[in-house]
Short mmCIF file of C-alpha atoms in Angstrom, two decimals:
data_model
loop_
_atom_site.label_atom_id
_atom_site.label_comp_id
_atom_site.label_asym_id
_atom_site.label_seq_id
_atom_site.Cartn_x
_atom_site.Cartn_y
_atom_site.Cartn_z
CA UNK A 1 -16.00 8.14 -13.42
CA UNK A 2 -13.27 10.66 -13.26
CA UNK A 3 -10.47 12.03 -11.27
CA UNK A 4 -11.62 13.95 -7.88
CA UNK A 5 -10.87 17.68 -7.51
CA UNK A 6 -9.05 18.08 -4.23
CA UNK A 7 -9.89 20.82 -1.79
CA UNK A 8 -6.45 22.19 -1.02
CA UNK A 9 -6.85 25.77 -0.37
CA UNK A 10 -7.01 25.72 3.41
CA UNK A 11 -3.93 22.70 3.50
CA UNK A 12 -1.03 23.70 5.78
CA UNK A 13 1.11 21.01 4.96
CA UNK A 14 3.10 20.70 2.13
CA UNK A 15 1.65 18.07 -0.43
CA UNK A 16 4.92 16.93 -2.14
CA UNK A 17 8.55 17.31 -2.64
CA UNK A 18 8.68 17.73 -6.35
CA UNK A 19 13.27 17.60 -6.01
CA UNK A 20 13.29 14.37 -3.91
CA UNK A 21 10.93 12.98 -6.54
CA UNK A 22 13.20 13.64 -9.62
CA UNK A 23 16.31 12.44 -7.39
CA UNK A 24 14.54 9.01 -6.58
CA UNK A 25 15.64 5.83 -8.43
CA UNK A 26 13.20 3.62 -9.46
CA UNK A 27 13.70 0.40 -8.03
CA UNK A 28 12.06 -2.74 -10.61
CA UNK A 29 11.77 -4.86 -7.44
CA UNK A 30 10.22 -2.23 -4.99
CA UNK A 31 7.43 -1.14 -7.97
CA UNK A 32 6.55 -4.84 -8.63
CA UNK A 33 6.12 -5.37 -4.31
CA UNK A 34 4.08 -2.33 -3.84
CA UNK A 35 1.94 -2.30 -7.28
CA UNK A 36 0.89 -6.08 -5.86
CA UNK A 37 0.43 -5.00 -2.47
CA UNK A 38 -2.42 -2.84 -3.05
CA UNK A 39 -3.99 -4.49 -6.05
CA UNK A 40 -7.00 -6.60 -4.94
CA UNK A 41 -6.63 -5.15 -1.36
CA UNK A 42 -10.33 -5.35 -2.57
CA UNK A 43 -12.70 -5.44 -5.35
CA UNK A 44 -11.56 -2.88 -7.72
CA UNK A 45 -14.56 -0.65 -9.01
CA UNK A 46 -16.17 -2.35 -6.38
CA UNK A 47 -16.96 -5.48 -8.33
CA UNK A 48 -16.13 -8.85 -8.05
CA UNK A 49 -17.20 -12.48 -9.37
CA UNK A 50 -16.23 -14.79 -7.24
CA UNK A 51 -17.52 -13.16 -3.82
CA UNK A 52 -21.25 -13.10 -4.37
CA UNK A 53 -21.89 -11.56 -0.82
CA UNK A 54 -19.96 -8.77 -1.12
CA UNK A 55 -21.39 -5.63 0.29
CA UNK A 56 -20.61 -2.35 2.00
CA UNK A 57 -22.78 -0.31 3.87
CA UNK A 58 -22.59 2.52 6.19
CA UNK A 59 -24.49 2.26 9.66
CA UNK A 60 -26.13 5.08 10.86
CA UNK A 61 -28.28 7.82 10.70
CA UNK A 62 -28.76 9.55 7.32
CA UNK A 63 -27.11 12.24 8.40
CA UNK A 64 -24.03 10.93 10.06
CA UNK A 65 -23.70 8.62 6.77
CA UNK A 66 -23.94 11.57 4.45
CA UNK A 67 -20.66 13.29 6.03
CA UNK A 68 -18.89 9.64 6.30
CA UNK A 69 -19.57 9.20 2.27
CA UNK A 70 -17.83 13.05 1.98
CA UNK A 71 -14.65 11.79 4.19
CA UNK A 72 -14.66 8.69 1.82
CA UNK A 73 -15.01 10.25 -1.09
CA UNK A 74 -12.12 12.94 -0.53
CA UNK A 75 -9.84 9.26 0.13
CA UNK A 76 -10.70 8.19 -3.02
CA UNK A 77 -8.58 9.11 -6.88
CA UNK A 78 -11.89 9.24 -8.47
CA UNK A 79 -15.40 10.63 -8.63
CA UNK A 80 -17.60 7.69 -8.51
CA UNK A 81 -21.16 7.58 -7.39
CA UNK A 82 -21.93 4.40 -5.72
CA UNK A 83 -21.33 3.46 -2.15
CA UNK A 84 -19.20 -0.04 -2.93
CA UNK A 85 -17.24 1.62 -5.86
CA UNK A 86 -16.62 4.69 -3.93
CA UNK A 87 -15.25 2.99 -0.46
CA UNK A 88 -12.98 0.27 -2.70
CA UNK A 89 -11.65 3.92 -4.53
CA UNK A 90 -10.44 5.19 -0.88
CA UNK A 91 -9.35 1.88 1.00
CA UNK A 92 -7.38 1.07 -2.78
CA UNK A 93 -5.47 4.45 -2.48
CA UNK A 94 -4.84 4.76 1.11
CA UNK A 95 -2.82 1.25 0.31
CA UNK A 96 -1.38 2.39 -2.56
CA UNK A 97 0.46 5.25 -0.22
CA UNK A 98 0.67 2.80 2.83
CA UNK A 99 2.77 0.44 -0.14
CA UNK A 100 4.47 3.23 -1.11
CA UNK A 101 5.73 4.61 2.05
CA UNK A 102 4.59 2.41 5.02
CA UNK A 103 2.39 4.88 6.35
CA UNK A 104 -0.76 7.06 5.04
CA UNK A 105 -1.01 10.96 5.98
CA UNK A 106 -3.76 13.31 5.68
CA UNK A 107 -4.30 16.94 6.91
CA UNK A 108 -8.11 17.26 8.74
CA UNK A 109 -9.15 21.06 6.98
CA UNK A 110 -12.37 22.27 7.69
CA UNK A 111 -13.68 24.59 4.74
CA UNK A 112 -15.55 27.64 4.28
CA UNK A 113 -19.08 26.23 4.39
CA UNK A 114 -17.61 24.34 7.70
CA UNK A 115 -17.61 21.00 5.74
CA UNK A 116 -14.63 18.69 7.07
CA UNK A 117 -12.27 17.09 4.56
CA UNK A 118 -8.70 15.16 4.47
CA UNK A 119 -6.54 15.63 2.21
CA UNK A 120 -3.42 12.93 1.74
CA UNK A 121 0.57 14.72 1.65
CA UNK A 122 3.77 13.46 2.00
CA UNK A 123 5.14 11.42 4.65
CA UNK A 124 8.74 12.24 3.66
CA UNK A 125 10.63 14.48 5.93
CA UNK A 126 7.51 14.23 8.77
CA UNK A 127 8.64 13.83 12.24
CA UNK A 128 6.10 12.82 14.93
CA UNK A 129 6.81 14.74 18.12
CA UNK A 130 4.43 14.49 21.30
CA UNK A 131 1.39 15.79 20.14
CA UNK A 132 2.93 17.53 17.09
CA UNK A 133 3.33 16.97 13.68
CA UNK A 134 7.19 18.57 12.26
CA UNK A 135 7.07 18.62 8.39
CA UNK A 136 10.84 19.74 7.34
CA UNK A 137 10.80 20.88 3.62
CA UNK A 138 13.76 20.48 1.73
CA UNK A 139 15.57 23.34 0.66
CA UNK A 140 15.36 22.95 -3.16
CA UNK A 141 11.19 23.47 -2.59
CA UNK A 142 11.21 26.08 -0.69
CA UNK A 143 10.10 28.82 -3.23
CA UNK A 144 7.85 26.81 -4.14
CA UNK A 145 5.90 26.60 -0.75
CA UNK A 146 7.51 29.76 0.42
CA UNK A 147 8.20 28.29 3.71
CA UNK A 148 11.22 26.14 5.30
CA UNK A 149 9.42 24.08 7.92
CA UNK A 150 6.07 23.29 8.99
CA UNK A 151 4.70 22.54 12.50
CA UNK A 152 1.09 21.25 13.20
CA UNK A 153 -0.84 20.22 15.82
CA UNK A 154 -1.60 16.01 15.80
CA UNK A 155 -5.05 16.54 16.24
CA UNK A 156 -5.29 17.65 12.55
CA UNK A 157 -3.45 15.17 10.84
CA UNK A 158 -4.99 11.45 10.55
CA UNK A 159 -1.61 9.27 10.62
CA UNK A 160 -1.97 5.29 9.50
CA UNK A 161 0.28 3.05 9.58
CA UNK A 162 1.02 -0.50 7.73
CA UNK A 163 -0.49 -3.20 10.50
CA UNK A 164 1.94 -4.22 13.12
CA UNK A 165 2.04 -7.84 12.25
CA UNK A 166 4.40 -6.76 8.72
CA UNK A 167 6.47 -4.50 11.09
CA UNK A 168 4.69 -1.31 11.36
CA UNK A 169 6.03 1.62 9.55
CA UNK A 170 9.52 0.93 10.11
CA UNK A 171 9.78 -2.64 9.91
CA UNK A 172 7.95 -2.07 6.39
CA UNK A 173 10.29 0.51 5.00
CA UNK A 174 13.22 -1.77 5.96
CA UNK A 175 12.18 -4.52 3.35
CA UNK A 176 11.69 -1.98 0.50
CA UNK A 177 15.20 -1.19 1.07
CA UNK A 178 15.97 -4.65 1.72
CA UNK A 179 14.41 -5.31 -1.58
CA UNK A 180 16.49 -2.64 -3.12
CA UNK A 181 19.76 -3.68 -2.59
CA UNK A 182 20.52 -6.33 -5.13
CA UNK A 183 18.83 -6.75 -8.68
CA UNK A 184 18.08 -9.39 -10.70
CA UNK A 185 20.15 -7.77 -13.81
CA UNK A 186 23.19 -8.24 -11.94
CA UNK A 187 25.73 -6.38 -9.53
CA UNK A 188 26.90 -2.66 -10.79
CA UNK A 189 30.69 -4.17 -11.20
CA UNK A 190 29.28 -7.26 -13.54
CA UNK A 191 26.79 -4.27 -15.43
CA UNK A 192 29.72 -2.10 -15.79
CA UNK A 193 32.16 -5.04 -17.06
CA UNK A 194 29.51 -5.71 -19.46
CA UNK A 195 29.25 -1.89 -20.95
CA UNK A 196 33.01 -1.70 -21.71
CA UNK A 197 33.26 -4.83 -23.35
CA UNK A 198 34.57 -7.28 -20.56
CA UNK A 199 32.89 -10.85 -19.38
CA UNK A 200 34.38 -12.46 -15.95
CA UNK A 201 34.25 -15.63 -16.05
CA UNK A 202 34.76 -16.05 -12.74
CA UNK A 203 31.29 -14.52 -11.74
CA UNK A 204 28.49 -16.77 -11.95
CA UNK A 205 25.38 -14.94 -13.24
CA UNK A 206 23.27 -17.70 -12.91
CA UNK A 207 23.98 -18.51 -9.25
CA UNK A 208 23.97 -15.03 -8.43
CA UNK A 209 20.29 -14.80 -9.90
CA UNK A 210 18.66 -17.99 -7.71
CA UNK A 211 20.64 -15.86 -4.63
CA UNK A 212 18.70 -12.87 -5.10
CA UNK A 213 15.61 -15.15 -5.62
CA UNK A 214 16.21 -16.75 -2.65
CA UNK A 215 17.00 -13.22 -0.97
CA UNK A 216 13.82 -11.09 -2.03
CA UNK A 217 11.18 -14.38 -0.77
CA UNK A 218 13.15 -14.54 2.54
CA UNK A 219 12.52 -10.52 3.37
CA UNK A 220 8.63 -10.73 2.30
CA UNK A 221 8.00 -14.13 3.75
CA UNK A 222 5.31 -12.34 6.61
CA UNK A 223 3.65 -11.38 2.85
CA UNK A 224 3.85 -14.21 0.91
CA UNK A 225 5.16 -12.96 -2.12
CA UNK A 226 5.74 -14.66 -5.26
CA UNK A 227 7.87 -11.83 -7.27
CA UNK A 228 5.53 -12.42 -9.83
CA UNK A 229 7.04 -16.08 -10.49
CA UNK A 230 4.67 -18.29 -11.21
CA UNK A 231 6.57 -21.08 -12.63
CA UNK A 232 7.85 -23.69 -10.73
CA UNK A 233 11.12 -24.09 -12.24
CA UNK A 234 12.04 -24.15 -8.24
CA UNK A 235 8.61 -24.83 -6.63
CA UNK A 236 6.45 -27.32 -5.74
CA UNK A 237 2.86 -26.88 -7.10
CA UNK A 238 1.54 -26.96 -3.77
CA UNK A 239 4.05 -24.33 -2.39
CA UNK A 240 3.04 -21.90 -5.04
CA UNK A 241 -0.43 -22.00 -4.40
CA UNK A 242 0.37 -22.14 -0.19
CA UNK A 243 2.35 -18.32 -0.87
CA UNK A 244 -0.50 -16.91 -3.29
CA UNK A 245 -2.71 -17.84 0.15
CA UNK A 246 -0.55 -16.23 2.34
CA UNK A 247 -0.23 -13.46 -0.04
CA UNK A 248 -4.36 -12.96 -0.01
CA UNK A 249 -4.15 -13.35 3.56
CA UNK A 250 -2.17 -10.09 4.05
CA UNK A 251 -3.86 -8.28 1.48
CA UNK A 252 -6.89 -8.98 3.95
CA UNK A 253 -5.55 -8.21 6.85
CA UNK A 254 -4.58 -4.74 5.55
CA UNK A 255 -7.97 -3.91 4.31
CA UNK A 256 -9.35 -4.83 7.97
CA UNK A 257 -7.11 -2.62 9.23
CA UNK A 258 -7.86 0.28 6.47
CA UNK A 259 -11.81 -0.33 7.40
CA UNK A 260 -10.58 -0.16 11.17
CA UNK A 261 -8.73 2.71 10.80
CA UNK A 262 -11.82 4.40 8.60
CA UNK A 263 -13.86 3.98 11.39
CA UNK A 264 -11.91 5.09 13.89
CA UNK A 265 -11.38 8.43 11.67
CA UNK A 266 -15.13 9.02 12.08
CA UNK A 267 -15.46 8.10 15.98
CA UNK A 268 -12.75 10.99 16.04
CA UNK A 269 -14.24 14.12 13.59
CA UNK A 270 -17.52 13.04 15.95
CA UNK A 271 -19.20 10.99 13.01
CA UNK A 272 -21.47 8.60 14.54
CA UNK A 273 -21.35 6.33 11.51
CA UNK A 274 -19.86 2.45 10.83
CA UNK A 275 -18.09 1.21 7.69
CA UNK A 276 -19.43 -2.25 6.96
CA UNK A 277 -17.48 -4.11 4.29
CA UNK A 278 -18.64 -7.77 4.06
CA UNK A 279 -18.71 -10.91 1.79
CA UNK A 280 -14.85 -11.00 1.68
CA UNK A 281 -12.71 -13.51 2.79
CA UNK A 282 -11.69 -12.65 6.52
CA UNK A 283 -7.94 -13.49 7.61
CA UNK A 284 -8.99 -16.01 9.48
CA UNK A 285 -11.32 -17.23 7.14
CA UNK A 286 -8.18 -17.39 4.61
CA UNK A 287 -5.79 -18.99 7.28
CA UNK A 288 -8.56 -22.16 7.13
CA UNK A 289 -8.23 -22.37 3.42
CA UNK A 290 -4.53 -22.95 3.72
CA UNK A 291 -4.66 -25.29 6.71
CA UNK A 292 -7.39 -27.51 4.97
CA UNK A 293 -5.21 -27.05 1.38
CA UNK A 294 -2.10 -28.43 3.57
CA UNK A 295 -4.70 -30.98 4.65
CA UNK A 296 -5.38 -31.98 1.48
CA UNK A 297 -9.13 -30.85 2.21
CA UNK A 298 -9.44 -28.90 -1.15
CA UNK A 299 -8.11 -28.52 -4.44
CA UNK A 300 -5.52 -26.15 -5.45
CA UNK A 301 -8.82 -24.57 -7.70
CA UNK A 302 -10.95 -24.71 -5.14
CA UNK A 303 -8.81 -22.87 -2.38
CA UNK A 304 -7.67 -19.96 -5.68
CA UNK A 305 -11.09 -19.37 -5.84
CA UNK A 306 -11.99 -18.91 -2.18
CA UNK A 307 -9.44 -16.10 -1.39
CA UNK A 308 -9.61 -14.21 -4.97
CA UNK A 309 -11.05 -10.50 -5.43
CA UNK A 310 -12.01 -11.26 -8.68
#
């Protein structure tokens, strides 16, 4: 295994912004969200213990499945040489930049031999426009793609959203900067106190602490996440084990809607092909596993090892 070479020669688009990068904080609570988002969307490396029947296949004529493995392998970060491993490559990185940025883009080039490929580029500064893609490029970078702006037409750029039912694209950004706007450290007036010396003792660090506890599980209840707390210092054993369900649960319900999205990528370059990916628990399937855990139907072991990747 190792990392893909990209074919970029023929891109139009700008791939990244290298002076919003350097002026971007990073944010503890927004890397710990989107690093567990897109872990275990599905079996990394394509293997997993627990889901014996897990298998993907592509439908179709030799052919047609040949340029559908190409498409999926130019998704993917690295250069792998199985079917399984290289489809949980691309639907693992296409959430990574869905986490990241609530939406996936990718320029459609067709290269010199007339092979089609995708290539993924920033979302930031894109502007959808009827039938038009506008990329504006900040003005620090422009020497370095020796252009200001870029304008393309939609039918070259493959545009993916995060599912509907977590607030689409804008919904999602709003609870990463939801999630940004208090920390678990403290305020900047207590941090600041604390540099020079000086301890209020009329702030309550503790209380403020179970706030933003409180705070960052209210914004990602539709996920289900946990903040990586699994103690239950303020949980009920049960309730702990009902979130890590609902978390599984929307990591399924994105990859169904990656595999969705994959297949309607190759209905649209005119690939008459069909990502299968099977053996994995299906949202619904999940959804039962909670209702017969609230039931008291199954173990809290029983219903961990129904909905995990692993």
């Amino acid at each position: 295994m190792r990392r893909r070479h990209r074919h970029t020669s023929a891109l139009t688009m700008a791939k990244h912004f290298p002076s919003l990068s350097r002026n971007s904080d990073l944010n503890l609570n927004i890397h710990m969200f989107t690093e567990d988002v897109h872990l275990s969307v599905i079996p990394i490396g394509g293997r997993t213990e627990k889901q014996k029947n897990f298998t993907v296949t592509l439908a179709g004529k030799e052919k047609e499945c040949e340029r559908a493995s190409y498409i999926i392998g130019d998704l993917g970060e690295f250069d792998r040489y199985d079917l399984s491993g290289m489809v949980c490559d691309a639907v693992e990185n296409i959430a990574k930049h869905l986490a990241w940025e609530g939406c996936a883009v990718y320029e459609i080039v067709t290269d010199d031999d007339g092979e089609v490929h995708v290539n993924s580029f920033t979302s930031k500064r894109l502007v959808k426009l009827p039938g038009w893609f506008l990329q504006i490029i900040p003005r620090s970078d422009w020497q370095l793609w020796e252009k200001k702006w870029v304008i393309i037409p939609a039918s070259k750029i493959w545009h993916i959203e995060i599912p509907i039912v977590f607030g689409g694209c804008r919904g999602y950004r709003n609870t990463l900067k939801r999630l940004k706007m208090f920390e678990h450290i403290g305020p900047p007036f207590w941090k600041k106190d604390l540099e020079i010396g000086i301890q209020s003792q009329a702030f309550d660090f503790q209380k403020y602490v179970r706030c933003t506890e409180i705070y960052y599980r209210r914004i990602t209840r539709a996920w289900g996440w946990n903040c990586r707390d699994w103690s239950q210092e303020r949980s009920t054993e049960f309730f702990t084990f009902y979130k890590m369900i609902t978390f599984r649960w929307a990591q399924s319900v994105l990859r169904e809607h990656i595999v969705t999205e994959l297949n309607n990528l190759f209905d649209r370059l005119g690939i008459v092909c069909e990502l299968k990916v099977t053996g994995l628990p299906a949202p619904s399937e999940i959804l039962k596993i909670r209702k017969d855990l609230q039931e008291g139907a199954i173990t809290f072991a029983q219903a961990s090892d129904r909905v995990s990747l692993l």
